[in-house]
């Protein structure tokens, strides 16, 4: 939800989200290969996308910087004093960086990603948080399904720097012994013993959850998000509507229909989707003619979402860039200065768009195979979420007409395949010009406008 | 949401908030557009057994009582089936104790036969203070109209005891194949199992955000604006002198209420911000609290809309809730964008929301359980604060006029329909125009 702050300075008034003033420290808990890092990275990506400055701190990485070469699981043996000492130091170093991020670098949430399997270790972290005025929220992943654990090991552990010089069999064997090192001292979060802590315990990859003492808005949003994500393999297809009448005229926004080439794209899209052989594909469009017409060509049921409508350009709706430069040169320059936060008069900003798209992202997380037929600015926002792009990069992501992006989650990220369906279309991508000063000449402002009728 | 209707089944001892949850959840789902109805088995029992004598009716060895209670549950399930299969219902909330696995199994089979998904909502609580508070609500029931408080409480406690021995709580292991949320100690802790689809996910999110801490929500509009006095809709104008006066009076009023820790929310339009400024307290701006977008009709007077868009004007009067201004929004759209506000209002305690006419109507409709037909005609005059305080199963409303004159911006639904529209006879459509 979109909130600004009440102070008068322009900077804070434009700031998107003002969740809570107290920074939050999210602490993962769980044996190795339970998806802690997967959850940490995904949660961090989501929170940053909705405008909450978040960073993850992976203690394993600190350990790798400290102990340059990983020899074997023996490092993790509970009776390895040297190992324990190093691991404690790494945890401290990470917490130190957490403190710096949350108190000096404007961070709002820090995700402390480590096993944290003993009550003693967690108590240390709680005290650290108390001293610094951070709220603590634990995220535990508990899983005993051997298939899931095996999959985790194959997908992410074998690719880790720890195992670059091992063959698969050796690596798996070593990792299983590593897990064993933690098992004996593992104290899971308990309903009774830990009743005063705030936490979510995720069991069997999201089949069951135990949620205790959710304290505030951000924790509530985190819980909601974690309860909606899953790891079932699937693909998300993103594309824009077929080329529209206003596209060829170089006009932005509006609600026009498809050109003949746009309709051709619809047909090619239909063939492409069929060739993908996806079971149970959901198709979503906006409520604007051009996406609906594109979906119609698929001859399958589809759902229309108003929130997928293109960014509202307010007073600039249906104008060509040349007209915007003529009529609103100041606005045009301001937009180039901060395209993410700039809001068209009586219109929206990319920042507004992200907020209205959040339910789409949440539902995409819940779903499996989905094709989203949307618009340029909308697609940039969705893509930025999946590919972890910053607010600065987002408004300049390339989303050309007649091209489908196929996103497939893999390991800790997302594989992207760009499939052009070979139907010509105008280019609607306007790069950021060199001169964004208010005092610039018309020609400089229009330098990067793509060609049109 | 989903094509398969959902049957929500409450589970829990008496006085654990099942009916409170059922009614609240039903209200929320209907507001967001999911046709939902609750079926309270206790009510069926009261229709069957006209006069409630005592807790003895609920004794586990009372054959006659058991028979009647089973019949009532069946009658209720029958009505559930009708609602979900013939009356367009999407969700039915089956509100009863359902404390035994046997009873729940019966319901599961009923649902399977009819193609309904089942989602259990259990409330578990051993806090005696909370239970006592709840019993006070239960005492308002028709069962106890002729008892004094002491007798009633005593009888109710014995009633609870009747269920306790056979109570089989939802279990992580035994019930692992069921979809459910177990709410423990009034929301301190939750166990959530097998959430199957979008609607169940939304229900869980909602249930995890509501609380029962006493508080009040204050709703009001911005002070009178420049466009208000000109009879123009929408836009982003500033306050008139009377509007500013309202801001000052609002500040005094808020202080007089002596609320600790009041949150103040506004939209991102000048008129609400200017109103909040007069309060001299921190406030948060929400873009989603902006007034309904009237699209091509922005800043027009109703006479101009009639002149320029007579068809649209008539269509809007036909279905004001769903009608969307060209390039604008409908009330239905507004409800969707306000949902996060409602969710956050549920999480919060004392809040003052300074918003706009259409926005306020939507929020009010949520709290007072108004239908889509009633919503666009709710009266939300300028310079009046509505104080909403949750009580029992509903909401107490106090309307406080701050005694600063303002124009009336409320347009009632006119009598005429689309067939009589005629752009040369503008009188009927404009009959209801406010003076400006």
Short mmCIF file of C-alpha atoms in Angstrom, two decimals, chain B residues 38-312:
data_model
loop_
_atom_site.label_atom_id
_atom_site.label_comp_id
_atom_site.label_asym_id
_atom_site.label_seq_id
_atom_site.Cartn_x
_atom_site.Cartn_y
_atom_site.Cartn_z
CA UNK B 38 -23.30 -17.55 7.06
CA UNK B 39 -25.43 -20.37 8.42
CA UNK B 40 -25.60 -20.40 12.20
CA UNK B 41 -26.80 -23.75 13.46
CA UNK B 42 -27.73 -22.23 16.81
CA UNK B 43 -30.33 -20.15 15.00
CA UNK B 44 -31.82 -23.23 13.37
CA UNK B 45 -31.99 -24.79 16.82
CA UNK B 46 -33.79 -21.75 18.21
CA UNK B 47 -36.37 -21.98 15.44
CA UNK B 48 -36.88 -25.63 16.24
CA UNK B 49 -36.93 -25.45 20.02
CA UNK B 50 -38.87 -22.28 20.62
CA UNK B 51 -38.04 -21.89 24.26
CA UNK B 52 -34.61 -22.51 25.63
CA UNK B 53 -34.82 -24.03 29.07
CA UNK B 54 -31.30 -24.76 30.19
CA UNK B 55 -27.91 -26.25 29.45
CA UNK B 56 -29.47 -29.72 29.93
CA UNK B 57 -30.46 -29.58 26.27
CA UNK B 58 -26.78 -29.82 25.37
CA UNK B 59 -25.93 -32.74 27.66
CA UNK B 60 -24.18 -35.44 25.66
CA UNK B 61 -26.60 -38.04 27.05
CA UNK B 62 -29.71 -36.12 26.09
CA UNK B 63 -30.98 -38.26 23.20
CA UNK B 64 -33.81 -35.92 22.36
CA UNK B 65 -31.46 -32.96 22.30
CA UNK B 66 -28.92 -34.76 20.15
CA UNK B 67 -31.60 -35.71 17.65
CA UNK B 68 -32.83 -32.16 17.31
CA UNK B 69 -29.30 -30.78 17.01
CA UNK B 70 -28.47 -33.27 14.25
CA UNK B 71 -31.62 -32.32 12.40
CA UNK B 72 -30.79 -28.65 12.68
CA UNK B 73 -27.30 -29.21 11.35
CA UNK B 74 -28.81 -31.12 8.41
CA UNK B 75 -31.32 -28.40 7.73
CA UNK B 76 -28.54 -25.84 7.74
CA UNK B 77 -26.42 -27.94 5.38
CA UNK B 78 -29.39 -28.24 3.09
CA UNK B 79 -29.70 -24.49 2.93
CA UNK B 80 -25.95 -24.32 2.32
CA UNK B 81 -26.34 -26.61 -0.66
CA UNK B 82 -29.12 -24.50 -2.04
CA UNK B 83 -27.20 -21.28 -1.57
CA UNK B 84 -24.05 -22.58 -3.23
CA UNK B 85 -25.63 -24.50 -6.09
CA UNK B 86 -28.80 -22.58 -6.94
CA UNK B 87 -28.52 -19.11 -5.52
CA UNK B 88 -25.14 -18.06 -6.86
CA UNK B 89 -23.33 -18.27 -3.56
CA UNK B 90 -19.57 -18.66 -3.74
CA UNK B 91 -18.78 -19.20 -0.05
CA UNK B 92 -20.92 -20.53 2.79
CA UNK B 93 -19.83 -20.27 6.41
CA UNK B 94 -21.17 -23.13 8.49
CA UNK B 95 -21.10 -21.78 12.02
CA UNK B 96 -21.41 -24.42 14.74
CA UNK B 97 -19.19 -26.09 17.34
CA UNK B 98 -18.28 -29.05 15.09
CA UNK B 99 -16.07 -30.25 17.90
CA UNK B 100 -15.99 -33.95 17.07
CA UNK B 101 -14.13 -35.60 14.24
CA UNK B 102 -17.29 -37.57 13.50
CA UNK B 103 -19.36 -34.45 12.91
CA UNK B 104 -16.65 -32.95 10.74
CA UNK B 105 -16.45 -36.13 8.71
CA UNK B 106 -20.17 -35.88 7.99
CA UNK B 107 -19.65 -32.37 6.70
CA UNK B 108 -16.66 -33.39 4.60
CA UNK B 109 -18.71 -36.09 2.93
CA UNK B 110 -21.56 -33.66 2.32
CA UNK B 111 -19.10 -31.28 0.68
CA UNK B 112 -17.53 -34.01 -1.44
CA UNK B 113 -20.92 -35.14 -2.71
CA UNK B 114 -21.70 -31.59 -3.77
CA UNK B 115 -18.34 -30.58 -5.14
CA UNK B 116 -17.56 -28.01 -2.47
CA UNK B 117 -14.09 -27.34 -1.09
CA UNK B 118 -13.90 -27.40 2.70
CA UNK B 119 -11.85 -25.07 4.85
CA UNK B 120 -11.98 -25.35 8.65
CA UNK B 121 -11.54 -22.38 10.95
CA UNK B 122 -10.94 -23.42 14.54
CA UNK B 123 -10.74 -21.08 17.48
CA UNK B 124 -8.96 -22.37 20.56
CA UNK B 125 -8.75 -20.27 23.68
CA UNK B 126 -8.21 -20.99 27.36
CA UNK B 127 -7.87 -17.42 28.57
CA UNK B 128 -10.68 -17.06 31.16
CA UNK B 129 -10.91 -13.29 30.71
CA UNK B 130 -11.51 -13.61 27.01
CA UNK B 131 -14.07 -16.35 27.51
CA UNK B 132 -15.86 -14.26 30.10
CA UNK B 133 -15.98 -11.29 27.71
CA UNK B 134 -17.37 -13.52 24.98
CA UNK B 135 -20.02 -14.95 27.26
CA UNK B 136 -21.27 -11.43 27.86
CA UNK B 137 -21.91 -11.24 24.08
CA UNK B 138 -23.58 -14.64 24.09
CA UNK B 139 -25.87 -13.47 26.87
CA UNK B 140 -27.46 -11.11 24.42
CA UNK B 141 -28.78 -14.17 22.66
CA UNK B 142 -32.53 -14.93 22.64
CA UNK B 143 -31.68 -17.98 24.76
CA UNK B 144 -31.15 -15.79 27.78
CA UNK B 145 -33.69 -12.98 27.47
CA UNK B 146 -35.45 -14.10 30.60
CA UNK B 147 -32.48 -14.71 32.84
CA UNK B 148 -30.51 -12.46 35.07
CA UNK B 149 -26.83 -12.22 34.35
CA UNK B 150 -25.61 -14.52 37.09
CA UNK B 151 -27.97 -17.33 36.16
CA UNK B 152 -27.15 -16.92 32.52
CA UNK B 153 -23.40 -17.07 33.04
CA UNK B 154 -23.72 -20.13 35.23
CA UNK B 155 -25.89 -21.92 32.70
CA UNK B 156 -23.56 -21.00 29.86
CA UNK B 157 -20.51 -22.33 31.68
CA UNK B 158 -22.31 -25.65 32.14
CA UNK B 159 -23.19 -25.57 28.48
CA UNK B 160 -19.52 -25.27 27.58
CA UNK B 161 -18.77 -28.21 29.89
CA UNK B 162 -21.15 -30.39 27.86
CA UNK B 163 -18.84 -30.10 24.88
CA UNK B 164 -15.50 -30.33 26.59
CA UNK B 165 -15.25 -34.07 27.07
CA UNK B 166 -15.88 -34.93 23.47
CA UNK B 167 -13.86 -32.07 22.00
CA UNK B 168 -11.39 -33.28 19.39
CA UNK B 169 -9.29 -30.34 18.33
CA UNK B 170 -7.86 -30.21 14.80
CA UNK B 171 -4.62 -32.09 14.90
CA UNK B 172 -1.44 -31.59 12.86
CA UNK B 173 -1.09 -35.31 12.32
CA UNK B 174 -4.59 -36.81 12.44
CA UNK B 175 -6.05 -34.03 10.30
CA UNK B 176 -3.07 -33.46 8.03
CA UNK B 177 -5.11 -33.95 4.89
CA UNK B 178 -7.63 -31.26 5.75
CA UNK B 179 -7.37 -27.58 4.90
CA UNK B 180 -7.63 -25.50 8.02
CA UNK B 181 -6.47 -22.63 10.17
CA UNK B 182 -6.35 -23.01 13.90
CA UNK B 183 -6.48 -19.69 15.70
CA UNK B 184 -4.99 -19.88 19.17
CA UNK B 185 -5.39 -17.41 22.00
CA UNK B 186 -7.21 -14.80 19.99
CA UNK B 187 -4.64 -14.58 17.25
CA UNK B 188 -1.44 -14.87 19.16
CA UNK B 189 -0.64 -18.08 17.31
CA UNK B 190 -1.93 -19.78 14.16
CA UNK B 191 -1.51 -23.22 12.66
CA UNK B 192 -2.28 -23.25 8.94
CA UNK B 193 -2.57 -26.49 7.00
CA UNK B 194 -2.93 -27.11 3.25
CA UNK B 195 -4.17 -23.82 1.90
CA UNK B 196 -5.51 -24.92 -1.47
CA UNK B 197 -6.42 -21.86 -3.46
CA UNK B 198 -6.63 -18.10 -3.74
CA UNK B 199 -9.77 -17.60 -1.68
CA UNK B 200 -8.43 -19.73 1.18
CA UNK B 201 -5.20 -17.74 1.06
CA UNK B 202 -7.14 -14.47 1.32
CA UNK B 203 -9.26 -15.85 4.15
CA UNK B 204 -6.15 -16.87 6.08
CA UNK B 205 -4.53 -13.47 5.52
CA UNK B 206 -7.69 -11.70 6.71
CA UNK B 207 -8.14 -13.88 9.80
CA UNK B 208 -4.51 -13.31 10.72
CA UNK B 209 -4.93 -9.56 10.61
CA UNK B 210 -8.08 -9.03 12.66
CA UNK B 211 -8.01 -8.47 16.40
CA UNK B 212 -10.43 -7.74 19.21
CA UNK B 213 -8.62 -4.95 21.05
CA UNK B 214 -11.12 -2.16 21.71
CA UNK B 215 -10.59 0.88 19.52
CA UNK B 216 -12.40 3.39 17.35
CA UNK B 217 -12.16 4.29 13.71
CA UNK B 218 -12.99 7.85 12.71
CA UNK B 219 -14.06 8.53 9.13
CA UNK B 220 -14.59 11.95 7.64
CA UNK B 221 -14.18 13.79 4.36
CA UNK B 222 -11.84 16.66 3.66
CA UNK B 223 -13.11 20.13 4.51
CA UNK B 224 -15.33 21.81 1.92
CA UNK B 225 -13.33 22.43 -1.27
CA UNK B 226 -13.41 25.09 -3.96
CA UNK B 227 -14.79 22.61 -6.49
CA UNK B 228 -17.42 21.46 -4.00
CA UNK B 229 -18.96 24.92 -3.83
CA UNK B 230 -18.97 25.16 -7.62
CA UNK B 231 -20.88 21.89 -7.82
CA UNK B 232 -18.04 20.23 -9.68
CA UNK B 233 -17.00 16.62 -9.13
CA UNK B 234 -13.47 15.29 -8.73
CA UNK B 235 -10.46 17.45 -9.39
CA UNK B 236 -7.78 18.43 -6.91
CA UNK B 237 -8.76 21.78 -5.43
CA UNK B 238 -7.94 23.35 -2.09
CA UNK B 239 -10.18 24.14 0.87
CA UNK B 240 -12.62 27.03 1.08
CA UNK B 241 -12.50 29.20 4.23
CA UNK B 242 -15.29 27.03 5.66
CA UNK B 243 -13.26 23.95 4.81
CA UNK B 244 -10.33 25.35 6.75
CA UNK B 245 -12.67 26.11 9.63
CA UNK B 246 -13.62 22.44 9.61
CA UNK B 247 -9.94 21.55 9.90
CA UNK B 248 -9.66 23.60 13.07
CA UNK B 249 -12.86 22.14 14.52
CA UNK B 250 -11.63 18.67 13.63
CA UNK B 251 -8.42 19.34 15.51
CA UNK B 252 -10.37 20.38 18.61
CA UNK B 253 -12.64 17.38 18.30
CA UNK B 254 -9.78 14.94 18.01
CA UNK B 255 -8.07 16.41 21.02
CA UNK B 256 -11.28 16.26 23.01
CA UNK B 257 -11.53 12.54 22.25
CA UNK B 258 -8.30 12.02 24.18
CA UNK B 259 -7.17 9.09 22.08
CA UNK B 260 -3.77 7.64 22.76
CA UNK B 261 -1.72 6.93 19.70
CA UNK B 262 -4.17 8.00 16.99
CA UNK B 263 -3.01 7.30 13.45
CA UNK B 264 -4.14 9.82 10.84
CA UNK B 265 -4.41 8.87 7.18
CA UNK B 266 -5.22 11.07 4.19
CA UNK B 267 -5.27 10.66 0.41
CA UNK B 268 -2.69 12.35 -1.80
CA UNK B 269 -5.10 15.07 -2.88
CA UNK B 270 -4.71 18.64 -1.66
CA UNK B 271 -8.03 18.87 0.13
CA UNK B 272 -7.43 15.98 2.51
CA UNK B 273 -3.82 16.96 3.13
CA UNK B 274 -4.81 20.54 3.92
CA UNK B 275 -7.42 19.23 6.33
CA UNK B 276 -4.86 17.02 8.08
CA UNK B 277 -2.38 19.87 8.29
CA UNK B 278 -4.76 21.67 10.64
CA UNK B 279 -4.42 18.83 13.13
CA UNK B 280 -0.73 19.42 13.70
CA UNK B 281 0.02 15.75 14.12
CA UNK B 282 1.96 13.32 11.91
CA UNK B 283 -0.17 11.77 9.17
CA UNK B 284 0.30 9.27 6.35
CA UNK B 285 -0.76 9.84 2.76
CA UNK B 286 -2.24 6.94 0.79
CA UNK B 287 -2.69 7.28 -2.94
CA UNK B 288 -5.34 4.56 -2.86
CA UNK B 289 -7.49 6.86 -0.68
CA UNK B 290 -7.78 9.31 -3.60
CA UNK B 291 -11.33 10.06 -4.72
CA UNK B 292 -12.97 7.98 -7.42
CA UNK B 293 -11.63 8.93 -10.85
CA UNK B 294 -14.48 10.40 -12.88
CA UNK B 295 -12.47 10.07 -16.10
CA UNK B 296 -13.89 12.28 -18.84
CA UNK B 297 -16.30 13.81 -16.33
CA UNK B 298 -13.63 15.09 -13.99
CA UNK B 299 -14.35 18.61 -12.75
CA UNK B 300 -17.71 18.76 -14.48
CA UNK B 301 -20.93 19.90 -12.89
CA UNK B 302 -23.79 17.38 -13.08
CA UNK B 303 -25.53 19.71 -15.56
CA UNK B 304 -22.50 19.47 -17.83
CA UNK B 305 -22.43 15.69 -17.56
CA UNK B 306 -26.09 15.64 -18.50
CA UNK B 307 -25.42 17.90 -21.48
CA UNK B 308 -22.31 16.15 -22.74
CA UNK B 309 -22.88 12.55 -21.70
CA UNK B 310 -26.62 12.03 -21.16
CA UNK B 311 -26.38 8.32 -21.94
CA UNK B 312 -23.54 7.78 -19.53
#
